[in-house]
PDB file of C-alpha atoms in Angstrom:
ATOM      1  CA  UNK A 962     -12.101  15.688   5.358  1.00 71.00           C
ATOM      2  CA  UNK A 963     -13.289  12.325   4.108  1.00 81.00           C
ATOM      3  CA  UNK A 964      -9.789  11.447   2.838  1.00 93.00           C
ATOM      4  CA  UNK A 965      -9.896   8.727   0.186  1.00 96.00           C
ATOM      5  CA  UNK A 966     -13.232   7.083  -0.480  1.00 96.00           C
ATOM      6  CA  UNK A 967     -14.097   4.152  -2.706  1.00 97.00           C
ATOM      7  CA  UNK A 968     -17.387   2.928  -4.150  1.00 97.00           C
ATOM      8  CA  UNK A 969     -18.725   0.317  -4.098  1.00 96.00           C
ATOM      9  CA  UNK A 970     -17.473  -1.512  -0.992  1.00 95.00           C
ATOM     10  CA  UNK A 971     -18.470  -4.948  -2.306  1.00 96.00           C
ATOM     11  CA  UNK A 972     -19.438  -6.303  -5.684  1.00 96.00           C
ATOM     12  CA  UNK A 973     -20.098  -9.682  -7.246  1.00 97.00           C
ATOM     13  CA  UNK A 974     -19.800  -9.984 -11.020  1.00 96.00           C
ATOM     14  CA  UNK A 975     -20.311 -12.794 -13.461  1.00 97.00           C
ATOM     15  CA  UNK A 976     -17.524 -13.600 -15.902  1.00 97.00           C
ATOM     16  CA  UNK A 977     -17.684 -11.240 -18.858  1.00 97.00           C
ATOM     17  CA  UNK A 978     -19.541  -8.454 -17.100  1.00 97.00           C
ATOM     18  CA  UNK A 979     -18.097  -4.976 -16.842  1.00 96.00           C
ATOM     19  CA  UNK A 980     -17.940  -2.505 -13.995  1.00 95.00           C
ATOM     20  CA  UNK A 981     -16.266   0.683 -12.839  1.00 97.00           C
ATOM     21  CA  UNK A 982     -14.761   1.321  -9.421  1.00 97.00           C
ATOM     22  CA  UNK A 983     -14.726   4.933  -8.295  1.00 97.00           C
ATOM     23  CA  UNK A 984     -12.062   6.528  -6.127  1.00 98.00           C
ATOM     24  CA  UNK A 985     -12.402  10.063  -4.800  1.00 98.00           C
ATOM     25  CA  UNK A 986     -10.045  12.145  -2.650  1.00 97.00           C
ATOM     26  CA  UNK A 987     -10.570  15.527  -1.068  1.00 96.00           C
ATOM     27  CA  UNK A 988      -6.952  16.289  -0.151  1.00 94.00           C
ATOM     28  CA  UNK A 989      -6.057  18.011  -3.426  1.00 93.00           C
ATOM     29  CA  UNK A 990      -3.482  15.306  -4.155  1.00 93.00           C
ATOM     30  CA  UNK A 991      -1.878  15.246  -7.583  1.00 92.00           C
ATOM     31  CA  UNK A 992      -1.038  11.544  -7.648  1.00 92.00           C
ATOM     32  CA  UNK A 993      -3.495   8.664  -7.491  1.00 95.00           C
ATOM     33  CA  UNK A 994      -3.007   4.886  -7.645  1.00 96.00           C
ATOM     34  CA  UNK A 995      -4.981   1.687  -7.990  1.00 97.00           C
ATOM     35  CA  UNK A 996      -3.710  -1.507  -6.305  1.00 97.00           C
ATOM     36  CA  UNK A 997      -5.013  -5.009  -5.963  1.00 97.00           C
ATOM     37  CA  UNK A 998      -4.319  -7.162  -2.913  1.00 95.00           C
ATOM     38  CA  UNK A 999      -4.372 -10.940  -3.088  1.00 94.00           C
ATOM     39  CA  UNK A1000      -3.466 -13.446  -0.365  1.00 86.00           C
ATOM     40  CA  UNK A1001       0.281 -13.956  -0.195  1.00 80.00           C
ATOM     41  CA  UNK A1002       0.930 -11.365  -2.921  1.00 81.00           C
ATOM     42  CA  UNK A1003       0.952  -8.068  -1.070  1.00 86.00           C
ATOM     43  CA  UNK A1004      -0.263  -4.916  -2.806  1.00 93.00           C
ATOM     44  CA  UNK A1005       0.414  -4.724  -6.535  1.00 94.00           C
ATOM     45  CA  UNK A1006       0.108  -1.553  -8.578  1.00 94.00           C
ATOM     46  CA  UNK A1007      -2.385  -1.723 -11.464  1.00 96.00           C
ATOM     47  CA  UNK A1008      -2.361   1.826 -12.873  1.00 96.00           C
ATOM     48  CA  UNK A1009      -1.486   5.232 -11.570  1.00 95.00           C
ATOM     49  CA  UNK A1010      -1.914   8.894 -12.456  1.00 94.00           C
ATOM     50  CA  UNK A1011       0.380  11.843 -11.833  1.00 90.00           C
ATOM     51  CA  UNK A1012      -2.224  14.435 -12.743  1.00 91.00           C
ATOM     52  CA  UNK A1013      -5.577  15.166 -14.288  1.00 93.00           C
ATOM     53  CA  UNK A1014      -5.810  13.691 -17.763  1.00 93.00           C
ATOM     54  CA  UNK A1015      -2.696  11.482 -17.420  1.00 94.00           C
ATOM     55  CA  UNK A1016      -2.483   7.784 -16.590  1.00 96.00           C
ATOM     56  CA  UNK A1017       0.223   5.137 -16.735  1.00 94.00           C
ATOM     57  CA  UNK A1018       0.531   1.368 -16.354  1.00 94.00           C
ATOM     58  CA  UNK A1019       1.764  -0.231 -13.181  1.00 92.00           C
ATOM     59  CA  UNK A1020       2.902  -3.748 -12.462  1.00 90.00           C
ATOM     60  CA  UNK A1021      -0.308  -5.642 -13.355  1.00 95.00           C
ATOM     61  CA  UNK A1022      -2.347  -3.530 -15.822  1.00 96.00           C
ATOM     62  CA  UNK A1023      -3.795  -6.223 -18.091  1.00 96.00           C
ATOM     63  CA  UNK A1024      -7.603  -6.409 -18.111  1.00 96.00           C
ATOM     64  CA  UNK A1025      -8.028  -2.968 -16.530  1.00 97.00           C
ATOM     65  CA  UNK A1026      -8.444   0.572 -17.809  1.00 97.00           C
ATOM     66  CA  UNK A1027      -8.407   3.844 -15.924  1.00 97.00           C
ATOM     67  CA  UNK A1028      -9.396   7.445 -16.378  1.00 97.00           C
ATOM     68  CA  UNK A1029      -8.616  10.653 -14.493  1.00 97.00           C
ATOM     69  CA  UNK A1030     -10.942  13.276 -15.921  1.00 95.00           C
ATOM     70  CA  UNK A1031     -11.036  15.273 -12.701  1.00 96.00           C
ATOM     71  CA  UNK A1032      -8.194  15.773 -10.249  1.00 96.00           C
ATOM     72  CA  UNK A1033     -10.180  14.380  -7.339  1.00 97.00           C
ATOM     73  CA  UNK A1034     -11.435  11.211  -9.071  1.00 97.00           C
ATOM     74  CA  UNK A1035      -9.688   8.121 -10.415  1.00 98.00           C
ATOM     75  CA  UNK A1036     -11.803   5.427 -12.074  1.00 98.00           C
ATOM     76  CA  UNK A1037     -10.819   1.802 -12.566  1.00 98.00           C
ATOM     77  CA  UNK A1038     -12.693  -0.141 -15.226  1.00 97.00           C
ATOM     78  CA  UNK A1039     -12.999  -3.846 -15.900  1.00 96.00           C
ATOM     79  CA  UNK A1040     -14.334  -4.346 -19.412  1.00 92.00           C
ATOM     80  CA  UNK A1041     -14.800  -8.101 -19.278  1.00 96.00           C
ATOM     81  CA  UNK A1042     -14.369  -9.483 -15.773  1.00 96.00           C
ATOM     82  CA  UNK A1043     -12.524 -12.755 -15.230  1.00 97.00           C
ATOM     83  CA  UNK A1044     -12.314 -14.934 -12.086  1.00 97.00           C
ATOM     84  CA  UNK A1045      -8.608 -14.024 -11.858  1.00 96.00           C
ATOM     85  CA  UNK A1046      -9.719 -10.465 -11.084  1.00 97.00           C
ATOM     86  CA  UNK A1047     -11.327 -11.563  -7.829  1.00 97.00           C
ATOM     87  CA  UNK A1048      -9.424  -9.457  -5.327  1.00 97.00           C
ATOM     88  CA  UNK A1049      -9.549  -6.528  -2.941  1.00 96.00           C
ATOM     89  CA  UNK A1050      -8.898  -3.254  -4.742  1.00 98.00           C
ATOM     90  CA  UNK A1051      -7.367  -0.277  -2.990  1.00 97.00           C
ATOM     91  CA  UNK A1052      -7.094   3.260  -4.219  1.00 98.00           C
ATOM     92  CA  UNK A1053      -4.437   5.599  -2.843  1.00 96.00           C
ATOM     93  CA  UNK A1054      -3.363   9.187  -3.327  1.00 95.00           C
ATOM     94  CA  UNK A1055      -0.386  11.371  -2.462  1.00 92.00           C
ATOM     95  CA  UNK A1056       1.061  14.820  -2.958  1.00 87.00           C
ATOM     96  CA  UNK A1057       3.191  15.421  -6.023  1.00 77.00           C
ATOM     97  CA  UNK A1058       6.753  14.319  -5.617  1.00 65.00           C
ATOM     98  CA  UNK A1059       9.377  16.492  -7.262  1.00 65.00           C
ATOM     99  CA  UNK A1060      12.146  14.817  -5.326  1.00 63.00           C
ATOM    100  CA  UNK A1061      10.397  14.853  -1.958  1.00 70.00           C
ATOM    101  CA  UNK A1062       8.951  11.549  -0.818  1.00 68.00           C
ATOM    102  CA  UNK A1063       5.379  11.592   0.487  1.00 82.00           C
ATOM    103  CA  UNK A1064       3.340   8.803   1.975  1.00 88.00           C
ATOM    104  CA  UNK A1065       0.313   7.454   0.168  1.00 92.00           C
ATOM    105  CA  UNK A1066      -3.113   7.604   1.777  1.00 94.00           C
ATOM    106  CA  UNK A1067      -5.353   4.609   1.162  1.00 96.00           C
ATOM    107  CA  UNK A1068      -9.072   4.173   0.711  1.00 96.00           C
ATOM    108  CA  UNK A1069     -11.043   1.453   2.552  1.00 95.00           C
ATOM    109  CA  UNK A1070     -10.994  -0.988  -0.357  1.00 96.00           C
ATOM    110  CA  UNK A1071     -13.492  -2.703  -2.653  1.00 97.00           C
ATOM    111  CA  UNK A1072     -13.947  -6.447  -2.402  1.00 96.00           C
ATOM    112  CA  UNK A1073     -14.718  -7.820  -5.857  1.00 97.00           C
ATOM    113  CA  UNK A1074     -15.727 -11.399  -6.569  1.00 97.00           C
ATOM    114  CA  UNK A1075     -16.008 -12.673 -10.130  1.00 97.00           C
ATOM    115  CA  UNK A1076     -17.876 -15.959 -10.524  1.00 96.00           C
TER     116      UNK A1076
ATOM    117  CA  UNK B1409      13.440  -6.037 -10.926  1.00 76.00           C
ATOM    118  CA  UNK B1410      12.902  -4.241  -7.603  1.00 82.00           C
ATOM    119  CA  UNK B1411      11.893  -6.503  -4.762  1.00 89.00           C
ATOM    120  CA  UNK B1412      10.822  -6.168  -1.131  1.00 94.00           C
ATOM    121  CA  UNK B1413      10.867  -9.211   1.166  1.00 95.00           C
ATOM    122  CA  UNK B1414       9.371  -9.328   4.634  1.00 97.00           C
ATOM    123  CA  UNK B1415       9.911 -11.845   7.405  1.00 97.00           C
ATOM    124  CA  UNK B1416       8.490 -13.618   9.180  1.00 97.00           C
ATOM    125  CA  UNK B1417       5.302 -14.186   7.184  1.00 95.00           C
ATOM    126  CA  UNK B1418       3.348 -14.518  10.402  1.00 96.00           C
ATOM    127  CA  UNK B1419       3.974 -14.288  14.108  1.00 96.00           C
ATOM    128  CA  UNK B1420       1.970 -15.086  17.239  1.00 98.00           C
ATOM    129  CA  UNK B1421       2.972 -13.467  20.539  1.00 97.00           C
ATOM    130  CA  UNK B1422       1.456 -12.755  23.919  1.00 97.00           C
ATOM    131  CA  UNK B1423       0.593  -9.344  25.268  1.00 98.00           C
ATOM    132  CA  UNK B1424       3.620  -7.619  26.702  1.00 97.00           C
ATOM    133  CA  UNK B1425       6.098  -9.316  24.375  1.00 98.00           C
ATOM    134  CA  UNK B1426       8.480  -7.356  22.159  1.00 98.00           C
ATOM    135  CA  UNK B1427       8.511  -8.152  18.452  1.00 98.00           C
ATOM    136  CA  UNK B1428      10.841  -7.322  15.592  1.00 98.00           C
ATOM    137  CA  UNK B1429       9.619  -7.392  12.010  1.00 98.00           C
ATOM    138  CA  UNK B1430      12.077  -7.471   9.146  1.00 98.00           C
ATOM    139  CA  UNK B1431      12.095  -5.956   5.678  1.00 97.00           C
ATOM    140  CA  UNK B1432      14.835  -6.351   3.114  1.00 96.00           C
ATOM    141  CA  UNK B1433      14.903  -4.774  -0.312  1.00 93.00           C
ATOM    142  CA  UNK B1434      16.684  -4.958  -3.636  1.00 89.00           C
ATOM    143  CA  UNK B1435      16.150  -1.832  -5.662  1.00 80.00           C
ATOM    144  CA  UNK B1436      18.003  -0.031  -8.398  1.00 79.00           C
ATOM    145  CA  UNK B1437      17.176   3.507  -7.324  1.00 80.00           C
ATOM    146  CA  UNK B1438      16.226   3.581  -3.655  1.00 82.00           C
ATOM    147  CA  UNK B1439      14.552   6.666  -2.298  1.00 83.00           C
ATOM    148  CA  UNK B1440      12.786   5.769   0.954  1.00 89.00           C
ATOM    149  CA  UNK B1441      11.231   2.908   2.846  1.00 93.00           C
ATOM    150  CA  UNK B1442       7.752   3.040   4.359  1.00 95.00           C
ATOM    151  CA  UNK B1443       5.916   0.975   6.966  1.00 97.00           C
ATOM    152  CA  UNK B1444       2.132   0.623   7.035  1.00 97.00           C
ATOM    153  CA  UNK B1445      -0.245  -1.123   9.426  1.00 97.00           C
ATOM    154  CA  UNK B1446      -3.253  -2.862   7.918  1.00 95.00           C
ATOM    155  CA  UNK B1447      -6.089  -4.029  10.116  1.00 92.00           C
ATOM    156  CA  UNK B1448      -9.378  -4.915   8.476  1.00 81.00           C
ATOM    157  CA  UNK B1449      -9.393  -2.229   5.847  1.00 84.00           C
ATOM    158  CA  UNK B1450      -7.043   0.440   4.515  1.00 91.00           C
ATOM    159  CA  UNK B1451      -3.321   0.417   5.252  1.00 94.00           C
ATOM    160  CA  UNK B1452      -2.441   3.282   7.571  1.00 95.00           C
ATOM    161  CA  UNK B1453       0.931   4.992   7.450  1.00 95.00           C
ATOM    162  CA  UNK B1454       3.423   4.407  10.275  1.00 96.00           C
ATOM    163  CA  UNK B1455       6.898   5.559   9.261  1.00 94.00           C
ATOM    164  CA  UNK B1456       8.967   6.774   6.341  1.00 93.00           C
ATOM    165  CA  UNK B1457      12.735   6.197   6.497  1.00 94.00           C
ATOM    166  CA  UNK B1458      15.208   7.830   4.176  1.00 89.00           C
ATOM    167  CA  UNK B1459      18.486   7.903   6.097  1.00 85.00           C
ATOM    168  CA  UNK B1460      20.486   5.075   7.614  1.00 86.00           C
ATOM    169  CA  UNK B1461      20.808   4.753  11.350  1.00 86.00           C
ATOM    170  CA  UNK B1462      18.197   7.319  12.347  1.00 89.00           C
ATOM    171  CA  UNK B1463      15.461   5.751  14.429  1.00 92.00           C
ATOM    172  CA  UNK B1464      11.889   6.858  13.954  1.00 94.00           C
ATOM    173  CA  UNK B1465       9.711   6.390  17.024  1.00 96.00           C
ATOM    174  CA  UNK B1466       6.019   6.652  17.779  1.00 95.00           C
ATOM    175  CA  UNK B1467       4.913   5.413  21.160  1.00 97.00           C
ATOM    176  CA  UNK B1468       5.761   1.730  21.442  1.00 98.00           C
ATOM    177  CA  UNK B1469       6.688   1.451  17.768  1.00 98.00           C
ATOM    178  CA  UNK B1470      10.076   2.260  16.322  1.00 98.00           C
ATOM    179  CA  UNK B1471      11.864   1.644  13.058  1.00 97.00           C
ATOM    180  CA  UNK B1472      15.331   1.991  11.630  1.00 96.00           C
ATOM    181  CA  UNK B1473      16.907   1.681   8.198  1.00 95.00           C
ATOM    182  CA  UNK B1474      20.259   0.229   7.173  1.00 93.00           C
ATOM    183  CA  UNK B1475      21.022   1.369   3.614  1.00 86.00           C
ATOM    184  CA  UNK B1476      24.322  -0.477   3.489  1.00 89.00           C
ATOM    185  CA  UNK B1477      22.789  -3.866   4.293  1.00 89.00           C
ATOM    186  CA  UNK B1478      19.480  -2.976   2.543  1.00 91.00           C
ATOM    187  CA  UNK B1479      17.052  -3.703   5.332  1.00 94.00           C
ATOM    188  CA  UNK B1480      14.759  -2.144   7.863  1.00 96.00           C
ATOM    189  CA  UNK B1481      13.239  -3.362  11.107  1.00 97.00           C
ATOM    190  CA  UNK B1482      10.039  -2.433  12.872  1.00 98.00           C
ATOM    191  CA  UNK B1483      10.019  -2.946  16.622  1.00 98.00           C
ATOM    192  CA  UNK B1484       6.940  -3.079  18.806  1.00 98.00           C
ATOM    193  CA  UNK B1485       7.485  -3.161  22.555  1.00 98.00           C
ATOM    194  CA  UNK B1486       4.949  -4.173  25.225  1.00 98.00           C
ATOM    195  CA  UNK B1487       2.589  -5.505  22.547  1.00 98.00           C
ATOM    196  CA  UNK B1488      -1.163  -5.166  22.973  1.00 97.00           C
ATOM    197  CA  UNK B1489      -4.025  -7.015  21.296  1.00 97.00           C
ATOM    198  CA  UNK B1490      -4.700  -3.828  19.295  1.00 96.00           C
ATOM    199  CA  UNK B1491      -1.332  -4.296  17.592  1.00 97.00           C
ATOM    200  CA  UNK B1492      -2.699  -7.366  15.816  1.00 97.00           C
ATOM    201  CA  UNK B1493      -2.569  -6.539  12.109  1.00 97.00           C
ATOM    202  CA  UNK B1494      -0.659  -7.070   8.902  1.00 96.00           C
ATOM    203  CA  UNK B1495       2.437  -4.880   8.783  1.00 97.00           C
ATOM    204  CA  UNK B1496       3.451  -3.863   5.286  1.00 97.00           C
ATOM    205  CA  UNK B1497       6.826  -2.626   4.185  1.00 96.00           C
ATOM    206  CA  UNK B1498       7.162  -0.680   0.924  1.00 94.00           C
ATOM    207  CA  UNK B1499      10.002   0.849  -1.009  1.00 92.00           C
ATOM    208  CA  UNK B1500       9.565   4.107  -2.858  1.00 86.00           C
ATOM    209  CA  UNK B1501      11.640   4.246  -5.993  1.00 74.00           C
ATOM    210  CA  UNK B1502      13.660   7.244  -7.032  1.00 69.00           C
ATOM    211  CA  UNK B1503      11.359   8.345  -9.855  1.00 70.00           C
ATOM    212  CA  UNK B1504       9.012  11.301  -9.640  1.00 68.00           C
ATOM    213  CA  UNK B1505       5.864   9.177  -9.584  1.00 72.00           C
ATOM    214  CA  UNK B1506       6.062   8.256  -5.884  1.00 76.00           C
ATOM    215  CA  UNK B1507       5.284   4.636  -6.765  1.00 84.00           C
ATOM    216  CA  UNK B1508       5.579   2.085  -3.984  1.00 89.00           C
ATOM    217  CA  UNK B1509       6.669  -1.540  -4.207  1.00 91.00           C
ATOM    218  CA  UNK B1510       5.201  -3.567  -1.370  1.00 94.00           C
ATOM    219  CA  UNK B1511       6.334  -6.689   0.388  1.00 95.00           C
ATOM    220  CA  UNK B1512       3.799  -9.412   1.155  1.00 94.00           C
ATOM    221  CA  UNK B1513       3.440  -8.308   4.757  1.00 95.00           C
ATOM    222  CA  UNK B1514       3.866  -9.866   8.200  1.00 97.00           C
ATOM    223  CA  UNK B1515       0.716 -11.008   9.974  1.00 96.00           C
ATOM    224  CA  UNK B1516       1.075 -10.297  13.693  1.00 97.00           C
ATOM    225  CA  UNK B1517      -1.364 -11.840  16.162  1.00 98.00           C
ATOM    226  CA  UNK B1518      -1.127 -10.693  19.787  1.00 98.00           C
ATOM    227  CA  UNK B1519      -2.883 -13.011  22.207  1.00 97.00           C
ATOM    228  CA  UNK B1520      -4.167 -11.826  25.593  1.00 94.00           C
TER     229      UNK B1520
END
């Protein structure tokens, strides 16, 4: 089991460029999440998905789009990168939660710098 | 707006010391509280607490929840340099999405 994997691990973009971050999980989890982590801000939820084909906005969704075409993959897109999107991005996944709380499992992160 | 606050922001101790990390929360529909340890990379799960007064324990780490006073503590006894990390507290809301709201974390440095 690889768990949750993220590609790429590092990326440097120029302002205005676009890119897609890929998250994959092999635990058959229904739910997937994208967070960003900035110094002094903790982890903040960008978008999440409760199943294949469904996505929803989190706390800080502006400037990002997501897609969940396959259950095991969750893509995060930046259409026009801005320096404010310089951050470490974490993907996470968990079992479905019909009343039962489950922990989230995190990927190793992607460090993105926008110049 | 739901909120999770951790204290202290950072802490430096010596090996063998005991530390207590604090997490308080203000939420409208509390479901459970989680603790994670984050070293260089991904946060790794430590504990999930749903009931007041029941201590969860794993080796030298333990945690307890007080739902009346809206806080949790994480204790680490006989600290080791390998305990150096950021400790994150998160609240899981009562919805079906399993979303977590994180605090900013406590940076613990254990010196030899």
